[in-house]
């Protein structure tokens, strides 16, 4: 009896050892397959993408498209979680969240980055980009590639520029002449260039988080706000103000940013997938942006908003007041960068 028990125990031990050895070898195989340390084991890569605007904006639709493209190419290996409308992080927190790797991608207006590098204010120079074609030529060329890599020393990497739309102004009245701006309190996203632009017009500029603009207009904290027509529509500013002036003053441009800690921990094939999908999403945003802004203009009109389109002659009167702004900021932004922007418009 004792002999049979010993033989049974020995057989169990052999089986247990064999199973354990198989599991160890299988685990070693998995480790090799996943490569980079951030991808070891079967744990999927989670990418939290946070942004502040509505999912119905060009940026929102591009973010959704990016997630769809990644899922199509990578399957369950990468889980892109999209958080619109400041659900995860707002204007004030998103950059810090990215640097702490609490978010892996954010898509801020590039004016949010001016404190880290003044070159990003090139899009804030008034009337510098005359049309979408000039914008695309700049961002697809040396100028855009330079800006995407400006923050690598600070641990941030630009994956792609998401081009949006011209900046216009909505408020309690029309803006046709320099006199119309005097004494007006205007909400701006950020940036000293824009502050100086409105200062040259005799207006006051104040920076307010995007999620608080509706309330600031409603309560009279600000008299007007600048943004794209699509943002005016999707944020329902037509409920609290009824005068829209189309002036094409500056540009709203976004940069899809990641942090280098996250990015450098990825394998090359994962980087390739994310980069390709990001570029496809950027192209998609370009394709839909103009149509969405045109649609939003019609929505605004249907909601009782009156619209005034500034003439070239009226823009010229404003331009003359902006000469000191260019003299002050061109050297700080970069002579070469401004020259590239001008060249793109020719």
CSV table of C-alpha atoms in Angstrom, one decimal:
chain,number,residue,atom,x,y,z
A,1,UNK,CA,0.0,0.0,0.0
A,2,UNK,CA,2.8,2.4,1.0
A,3,UNK,CA,4.6,1.5,-2.2
A,4,UNK,CA,1.6,2.4,-4.3
A,5,UNK,CA,1.2,5.7,-2.5
A,6,UNK,CA,4.8,6.6,-3.1
A,7,UNK,CA,4.5,5.8,-6.8
A,8,UNK,CA,1.3,7.9,-7.0
A,9,UNK,CA,3.0,10.9,-5.4
A,10,UNK,CA,6.0,10.6,-7.7
A,11,UNK,CA,3.7,10.5,-10.8
A,12,UNK,CA,1.8,13.6,-9.5
A,13,UNK,CA,5.2,15.4,-9.0
A,14,UNK,CA,6.3,14.6,-12.5
A,15,UNK,CA,3.0,15.9,-14.0
A,16,UNK,CA,3.1,19.0,-11.8
A,17,UNK,CA,6.7,19.8,-12.8
A,18,UNK,CA,5.9,19.3,-16.5
A,19,UNK,CA,2.9,21.7,-16.3
A,20,UNK,CA,5.0,24.3,-14.5
A,21,UNK,CA,7.8,24.0,-17.0
A,22,UNK,CA,5.3,24.4,-19.9
A,23,UNK,CA,3.8,27.5,-18.3
A,24,UNK,CA,7.2,29.1,-17.8
A,25,UNK,CA,8.2,28.5,-21.4
A,26,UNK,CA,4.9,29.8,-22.6
A,27,UNK,CA,5.3,32.9,-20.6
A,28,UNK,CA,8.8,33.4,-22.0
A,29,UNK,CA,7.4,33.2,-25.5
A,30,UNK,CA,4.7,35.8,-24.7
A,31,UNK,CA,7.4,38.2,-23.4
A,32,UNK,CA,9.3,38.0,-26.6
A,33,UNK,CA,6.2,38.5,-28.7
A,34,UNK,CA,5.2,41.7,-27.0
A,35,UNK,CA,8.7,43.2,-27.2
A,36,UNK,CA,8.8,46.6,-25.4
A,37,UNK,CA,8.4,46.7,-21.6
A,38,UNK,CA,5.1,48.6,-21.8
A,39,UNK,CA,3.7,45.8,-23.9
A,40,UNK,CA,4.8,42.6,-22.0
A,41,UNK,CA,2.3,39.9,-21.2
A,42,UNK,CA,-1.2,40.0,-22.6
A,43,UNK,CA,-2.1,43.4,-21.3
A,44,UNK,CA,-3.4,45.7,-24.0
A,45,UNK,CA,-2.0,49.2,-24.6
A,46,UNK,CA,-4.4,51.8,-23.3
A,47,UNK,CA,-4.4,55.2,-24.9
A,48,UNK,CA,-6.4,57.9,-23.2
A,49,UNK,CA,-7.2,60.7,-25.7
A,50,UNK,CA,-8.6,63.8,-24.0
A,51,UNK,CA,-9.8,67.0,-25.6
A,52,UNK,CA,-12.0,70.0,-24.6
A,53,UNK,CA,-14.5,70.5,-27.5
A,54,UNK,CA,-17.7,68.8,-28.4
A,55,UNK,CA,-17.6,65.4,-30.2
A,56,UNK,CA,-19.5,67.1,-33.0
A,57,UNK,CA,-16.6,69.5,-33.9
A,58,UNK,CA,-14.0,68.6,-36.5
A,59,UNK,CA,-11.6,67.8,-33.7
A,60,UNK,CA,-14.2,65.6,-32.0
A,61,UNK,CA,-15.0,63.7,-35.2
A,62,UNK,CA,-11.3,63.3,-36.0
A,63,UNK,CA,-10.6,61.9,-32.5
A,64,UNK,CA,-13.4,59.3,-33.0
A,65,UNK,CA,-12.0,58.5,-36.5
A,66,UNK,CA,-8.5,58.0,-35.0
A,67,UNK,CA,-9.9,55.5,-32.4
A,68,UNK,CA,-11.8,53.6,-35.2
A,69,UNK,CA,-8.7,53.4,-37.4
A,70,UNK,CA,-6.5,52.1,-34.6
A,71,UNK,CA,-9.0,49.4,-33.7
A,72,UNK,CA,-9.2,48.4,-37.3
A,73,UNK,CA,-5.5,48.1,-37.7
A,74,UNK,CA,-4.5,46.8,-34.3
A,75,UNK,CA,-7.5,45.0,-33.0
A,76,UNK,CA,-7.5,44.4,-29.3
A,77,UNK,CA,-3.8,45.2,-28.9
A,78,UNK,CA,-4.5,48.9,-28.5
A,79,UNK,CA,-7.5,50.4,-26.7
A,80,UNK,CA,-8.0,54.1,-27.6
A,81,UNK,CA,-10.3,55.6,-25.1
A,82,UNK,CA,-11.7,59.0,-26.2
A,83,UNK,CA,-12.8,61.6,-23.7
A,84,UNK,CA,-14.5,64.7,-25.3
A,85,UNK,CA,-15.8,68.0,-23.8
A,86,UNK,CA,-13.3,68.2,-20.9
A,87,UNK,CA,-14.8,65.0,-19.4
A,88,UNK,CA,-11.3,63.7,-18.3
A,89,UNK,CA,-9.2,66.9,-18.2
A,90,UNK,CA,-10.1,70.5,-18.9
A,91,UNK,CA,-8.0,73.3,-20.5
A,92,UNK,CA,-6.1,74.0,-17.3
A,93,UNK,CA,-5.3,70.3,-16.5
A,94,UNK,CA,-4.7,68.5,-19.8
A,95,UNK,CA,-1.1,69.5,-20.4
A,96,UNK,CA,-0.1,68.5,-16.9
A,97,UNK,CA,-2.0,65.3,-17.2
A,98,UNK,CA,-0.2,64.4,-20.4
A,99,UNK,CA,3.2,65.2,-18.9
A,100,UNK,CA,2.4,62.9,-16.0
A,101,UNK,CA,1.2,60.2,-18.4
A,102,UNK,CA,-2.3,60.2,-17.0
A,103,UNK,CA,-3.4,60.9,-20.5
A,104,UNK,CA,-1.4,59.6,-23.5
A,105,UNK,CA,-2.7,62.0,-26.2
A,106,UNK,CA,-4.3,65.4,-26.0
A,107,UNK,CA,-5.2,67.7,-28.9
A,108,UNK,CA,-4.9,71.3,-27.6
A,109,UNK,CA,-5.1,74.5,-29.6
A,110,UNK,CA,-1.4,75.3,-30.2
A,111,UNK,CA,-1.9,78.6,-28.4
A,112,UNK,CA,-1.9,76.6,-25.2
A,113,UNK,CA,1.7,75.8,-25.9
A,114,UNK,CA,3.0,79.3,-26.1
A,115,UNK,CA,4.3,79.4,-22.6
A,116,UNK,CA,6.6,76.5,-23.5
A,117,UNK,CA,7.7,78.0,-26.8
A,118,UNK,CA,6.8,81.3,-28.4
A,119,UNK,CA,7.1,79.9,-31.9
A,120,UNK,CA,3.6,78.4,-31.6
A,121,UNK,CA,2.1,81.9,-31.8
A,122,UNK,CA,2.8,82.1,-35.5
A,123,UNK,CA,-0.9,81.2,-36.0
A,124,UNK,CA,-1.9,84.2,-33.9
A,125,UNK,CA,-0.4,86.7,-36.2
A,126,UNK,CA,-3.4,88.5,-37.7
A,127,UNK,CA,-4.2,87.8,-41.4
A,128,UNK,CA,-1.0,85.9,-41.9
A,129,UNK,CA,-2.8,82.9,-43.5
A,130,UNK,CA,-5.2,84.0,-46.1
A,131,UNK,CA,-6.8,80.6,-47.0
A,132,UNK,CA,-6.8,76.9,-46.1
A,133,UNK,CA,-4.4,76.1,-48.9
A,134,UNK,CA,-1.7,78.3,-47.4
A,135,UNK,CA,-2.3,76.7,-44.0
A,136,UNK,CA,-1.9,73.2,-45.4
A,137,UNK,CA,1.2,74.1,-47.4
A,138,UNK,CA,2.8,75.5,-44.2
A,139,UNK,CA,2.0,72.6,-42.0
A,140,UNK,CA,2.9,70.0,-44.6
A,141,UNK,CA,6.3,71.6,-45.1
A,142,UNK,CA,9.3,72.6,-43.0
A,143,UNK,CA,7.3,75.1,-40.8
A,144,UNK,CA,4.9,72.5,-39.6
A,145,UNK,CA,7.5,69.8,-39.1
A,146,UNK,CA,9.6,72.2,-37.0
A,147,UNK,CA,6.6,73.0,-34.7
A,148,UNK,CA,5.7,69.4,-34.2
A,149,UNK,CA,9.2,68.7,-32.7
A,150,UNK,CA,9.6,71.9,-30.7
A,151,UNK,CA,8.8,70.4,-27.3
A,152,UNK,CA,10.8,67.2,-27.3
A,153,UNK,CA,13.3,68.5,-24.7
A,154,UNK,CA,10.3,69.1,-22.5
A,155,UNK,CA,9.1,65.5,-23.0
A,156,UNK,CA,6.4,66.2,-25.5
A,157,UNK,CA,6.1,65.0,-29.1
A,158,UNK,CA,3.8,66.3,-31.8
A,159,UNK,CA,2.2,63.5,-33.8
A,160,UNK,CA,0.3,65.6,-36.3
A,161,UNK,CA,-1.3,68.9,-36.9
A,162,UNK,CA,-5.1,68.9,-36.9
A,163,UNK,CA,-6.0,71.9,-39.0
A,164,UNK,CA,-9.3,73.5,-38.1
A,165,UNK,CA,-10.7,76.9,-39.3
A,166,UNK,CA,-10.3,80.7,-39.3
A,167,UNK,CA,-11.0,82.6,-36.1
A,168,UNK,CA,-14.1,84.8,-36.1
A,169,UNK,CA,-15.9,86.8,-33.3
A,170,UNK,CA,-19.3,86.6,-31.7
A,171,UNK,CA,-20.7,89.2,-29.3
A,172,UNK,CA,-23.3,91.8,-28.5
A,173,UNK,CA,-22.7,93.7,-31.7
A,174,UNK,CA,-21.0,93.6,-35.1
A,175,UNK,CA,-17.3,94.3,-35.5
A,176,UNK,CA,-16.8,96.3,-38.7
A,177,UNK,CA,-14.3,99.0,-37.9
A,178,UNK,CA,-11.5,99.6,-35.4
A,179,UNK,CA,-13.9,101.8,-33.4
A,180,UNK,CA,-16.2,98.8,-32.8
A,181,UNK,CA,-13.5,97.0,-30.8
A,182,UNK,CA,-12.7,99.9,-28.4
A,183,UNK,CA,-13.5,99.0,-24.8
A,184,UNK,CA,-14.8,95.6,-25.6
A,185,UNK,CA,-13.9,92.6,-23.3
A,186,UNK,CA,-13.0,89.7,-25.6
A,187,UNK,CA,-12.4,86.1,-24.5
A,188,UNK,CA,-9.3,84.6,-26.1
A,189,UNK,CA,-7.9,81.0,-25.7
A,190,UNK,CA,-4.4,82.1,-24.6
A,191,UNK,CA,-1.3,83.9,-25.9
A,192,UNK,CA,0.3,87.3,-25.6
A,193,UNK,CA,0.2,87.9,-29.4
A,194,UNK,CA,-3.6,87.8,-29.3
A,195,UNK,CA,-3.7,90.0,-26.3
A,196,UNK,CA,-1.6,92.5,-28.2
A,197,UNK,CA,-3.8,92.2,-31.3
A,198,UNK,CA,-6.9,93.2,-29.4
A,199,UNK,CA,-4.9,95.8,-27.5
A,200,UNK,CA,-4.0,97.4,-30.9
A,201,UNK,CA,-7.7,97.7,-31.5
A,202,UNK,CA,-8.4,99.2,-28.1
A,203,UNK,CA,-10.1,96.1,-26.7
A,204,UNK,CA,-9.3,94.1,-23.6
A,205,UNK,CA,-8.5,90.4,-23.9
A,206,UNK,CA,-9.1,87.8,-21.2
A,207,UNK,CA,-8.2,84.1,-21.1
A,208,UNK,CA,-11.1,81.9,-19.9
A,209,UNK,CA,-11.2,78.1,-20.1
A,210,UNK,CA,-13.2,76.8,-23.0
A,211,UNK,CA,-15.8,75.1,-20.8
A,212,UNK,CA,-16.6,78.5,-19.1
A,213,UNK,CA,-17.0,80.7,-22.2
A,214,UNK,CA,-20.8,80.1,-22.5
A,215,UNK,CA,-21.3,81.3,-18.9
A,216,UNK,CA,-19.0,84.3,-19.3
A,217,UNK,CA,-21.0,85.5,-22.3
A,218,UNK,CA,-24.3,84.8,-20.6
A,219,UNK,CA,-23.3,86.7,-17.4
A,220,UNK,CA,-21.6,89.6,-19.1
A,221,UNK,CA,-18.1,88.7,-17.8
A,222,UNK,CA,-17.1,89.1,-21.5
A,223,UNK,CA,-18.7,91.0,-24.3
A,224,UNK,CA,-17.4,88.8,-27.1
A,225,UNK,CA,-15.5,85.6,-27.8
A,226,UNK,CA,-13.3,84.4,-30.7
A,227,UNK,CA,-13.3,80.9,-32.1
A,228,UNK,CA,-14.5,79.0,-35.1
A,229,UNK,CA,-18.1,79.2,-36.3
A,230,UNK,CA,-18.4,75.4,-35.6
A,231,UNK,CA,-17.4,76.0,-32.0
A,232,UNK,CA,-19.9,78.8,-31.7
A,233,UNK,CA,-22.6,76.4,-32.9
A,234,UNK,CA,-21.7,73.2,-31.0
A,235,UNK,CA,-21.3,75.2,-27.8
A,236,UNK,CA,-24.7,76.9,-28.4
A,237,UNK,CA,-23.4,80.4,-28.0
A,238,UNK,CA,-26.4,81.5,-30.1
A,239,UNK,CA,-28.5,81.1,-27.0
A,240,UNK,CA,-26.7,84.0,-25.3
A,241,UNK,CA,-25.4,86.3,-28.1
A,242,UNK,CA,-26.7,87.1,-31.5
A,243,UNK,CA,-24.1,88.9,-33.6
A,244,UNK,CA,-21.5,87.0,-35.6
A,245,UNK,CA,-18.7,88.9,-37.5
A,246,UNK,CA,-16.8,86.9,-40.1
A,247,UNK,CA,-13.3,88.4,-40.1
A,248,UNK,CA,-10.9,85.5,-40.5
A,249,UNK,CA,-8.5,87.2,-38.0
A,250,UNK,CA,-6.3,84.3,-37.1
A,251,UNK,CA,-6.3,80.4,-37.2
A,252,UNK,CA,-7.4,77.8,-34.8
A,253,UNK,CA,-4.9,75.0,-35.2
A,254,UNK,CA,-4.5,71.9,-33.0
A,255,UNK,CA,-1.6,69.6,-32.4
A,256,UNK,CA,-2.0,66.0,-31.4
A,257,UNK,CA,0.5,65.6,-28.6
A,258,UNK,CA,1.9,62.6,-26.8
A,259,UNK,CA,4.5,62.3,-24.1
A,260,UNK,CA,7.9,60.8,-24.8
A,261,UNK,CA,7.8,58.5,-21.8
A,262,UNK,CA,4.8,56.7,-23.2
A,263,UNK,CA,6.0,56.9,-26.9
A,264,UNK,CA,9.5,55.7,-26.3
A,265,UNK,CA,8.1,52.6,-24.4
A,266,UNK,CA,6.3,51.4,-27.5
A,267,UNK,CA,7.5,48.9,-30.0
A,268,UNK,CA,8.2,50.2,-33.5
A,269,UNK,CA,5.2,48.4,-35.0
A,270,UNK,CA,2.9,50.0,-32.5
A,271,UNK,CA,4.4,53.5,-33.2
A,272,UNK,CA,3.9,52.9,-36.9
A,273,UNK,CA,0.2,52.0,-36.4
A,274,UNK,CA,-0.5,55.1,-34.2
A,275,UNK,CA,1.4,57.4,-36.5
A,276,UNK,CA,-0.4,56.2,-39.6
A,277,UNK,CA,-3.8,56.4,-38.0
A,278,UNK,CA,-3.0,59.9,-36.6
A,279,UNK,CA,-2.1,61.2,-40.0
A,280,UNK,CA,-5.2,59.7,-41.5
A,281,UNK,CA,-7.3,61.3,-38.8
A,282,UNK,CA,-5.6,64.7,-39.6
A,283,UNK,CA,-6.4,64.4,-43.3
A,284,UNK,CA,-10.0,63.4,-42.3
A,285,UNK,CA,-10.4,66.6,-40.2
A,286,UNK,CA,-9.2,68.7,-43.1
A,287,UNK,CA,-11.7,67.1,-45.4
A,288,UNK,CA,-14.7,67.7,-43.1
A,289,UNK,CA,-13.8,71.0,-41.4
A,290,UNK,CA,-14.9,73.4,-44.1
A,291,UNK,CA,-18.2,71.7,-44.6
A,292,UNK,CA,-18.9,71.5,-40.8
A,293,UNK,CA,-18.2,75.2,-40.4
A,294,UNK,CA,-20.5,76.1,-43.4
A,295,UNK,CA,-23.2,73.9,-41.9
A,296,UNK,CA,-22.7,75.6,-38.5
A,297,UNK,CA,-23.1,79.0,-40.1
A,298,UNK,CA,-26.5,78.0,-41.4
A,299,UNK,CA,-27.5,76.7,-38.0
A,300,UNK,CA,-26.4,79.9,-36.4
A,301,UNK,CA,-28.6,81.9,-38.8
A,302,UNK,CA,-31.5,79.6,-38.2
A,303,UNK,CA,-31.2,80.3,-34.4
A,304,UNK,CA,-31.6,84.0,-35.0
A,305,UNK,CA,-27.9,85.0,-35.1
A,306,UNK,CA,-27.2,87.9,-37.5
A,307,UNK,CA,-24.0,87.6,-39.6
A,308,UNK,CA,-21.7,90.3,-41.0
A,309,UNK,CA,-18.9,89.4,-43.4
A,310,UNK,CA,-16.0,91.9,-43.2
A,311,UNK,CA,-14.8,93.2,-46.5
A,312,UNK,CA,-11.2,93.3,-47.7
A,313,UNK,CA,-11.2,97.1,-47.4
A,314,UNK,CA,-12.3,96.8,-43.8
A,315,UNK,CA,-9.6,94.2,-43.1
A,316,UNK,CA,-7.0,96.5,-44.5
A,317,UNK,CA,-8.0,99.2,-42.0
A,318,UNK,CA,-7.3,96.7,-39.2
A,319,UNK,CA,-4.1,95.5,-40.7
A,320,UNK,CA,-2.5,99.0,-40.5
A,321,UNK,CA,-3.0,98.8,-36.7
A,322,UNK,CA,-1.3,95.5,-36.5
A,323,UNK,CA,2.1,96.6,-37.8
A,324,UNK,CA,3.5,97.1,-34.3
A,325,UNK,CA,2.3,93.6,-33.4
A,326,UNK,CA,4.4,92.1,-36.2
A,327,UNK,CA,7.4,94.2,-35.4
A,328,UNK,CA,7.3,93.1,-31.8
A,329,UNK,CA,6.5,89.4,-32.3
A,330,UNK,CA,8.2,88.3,-35.5
A,331,UNK,CA,11.7,88.2,-33.9
A,332,UNK,CA,10.3,86.2,-30.9
A,333,UNK,CA,8.4,83.8,-32.9
A,334,UNK,CA,11.2,83.4,-35.4
A,335,UNK,CA,11.9,85.3,-38.6
A,336,UNK,CA,12.3,82.0,-40.6
A,337,UNK,CA,9.0,80.6,-39.4
A,338,UNK,CA,7.1,83.7,-40.3
A,339,UNK,CA,8.8,83.8,-43.7
A,340,UNK,CA,7.7,80.2,-44.3
A,341,UNK,CA,4.2,81.1,-43.4
A,342,UNK,CA,4.2,84.1,-45.8
A,343,UNK,CA,5.8,81.9,-48.5
A,344,UNK,CA,3.0,79.3,-48.1
A,345,UNK,CA,0.5,82.0,-49.0
A,346,UNK,CA,2.0,82.9,-52.3
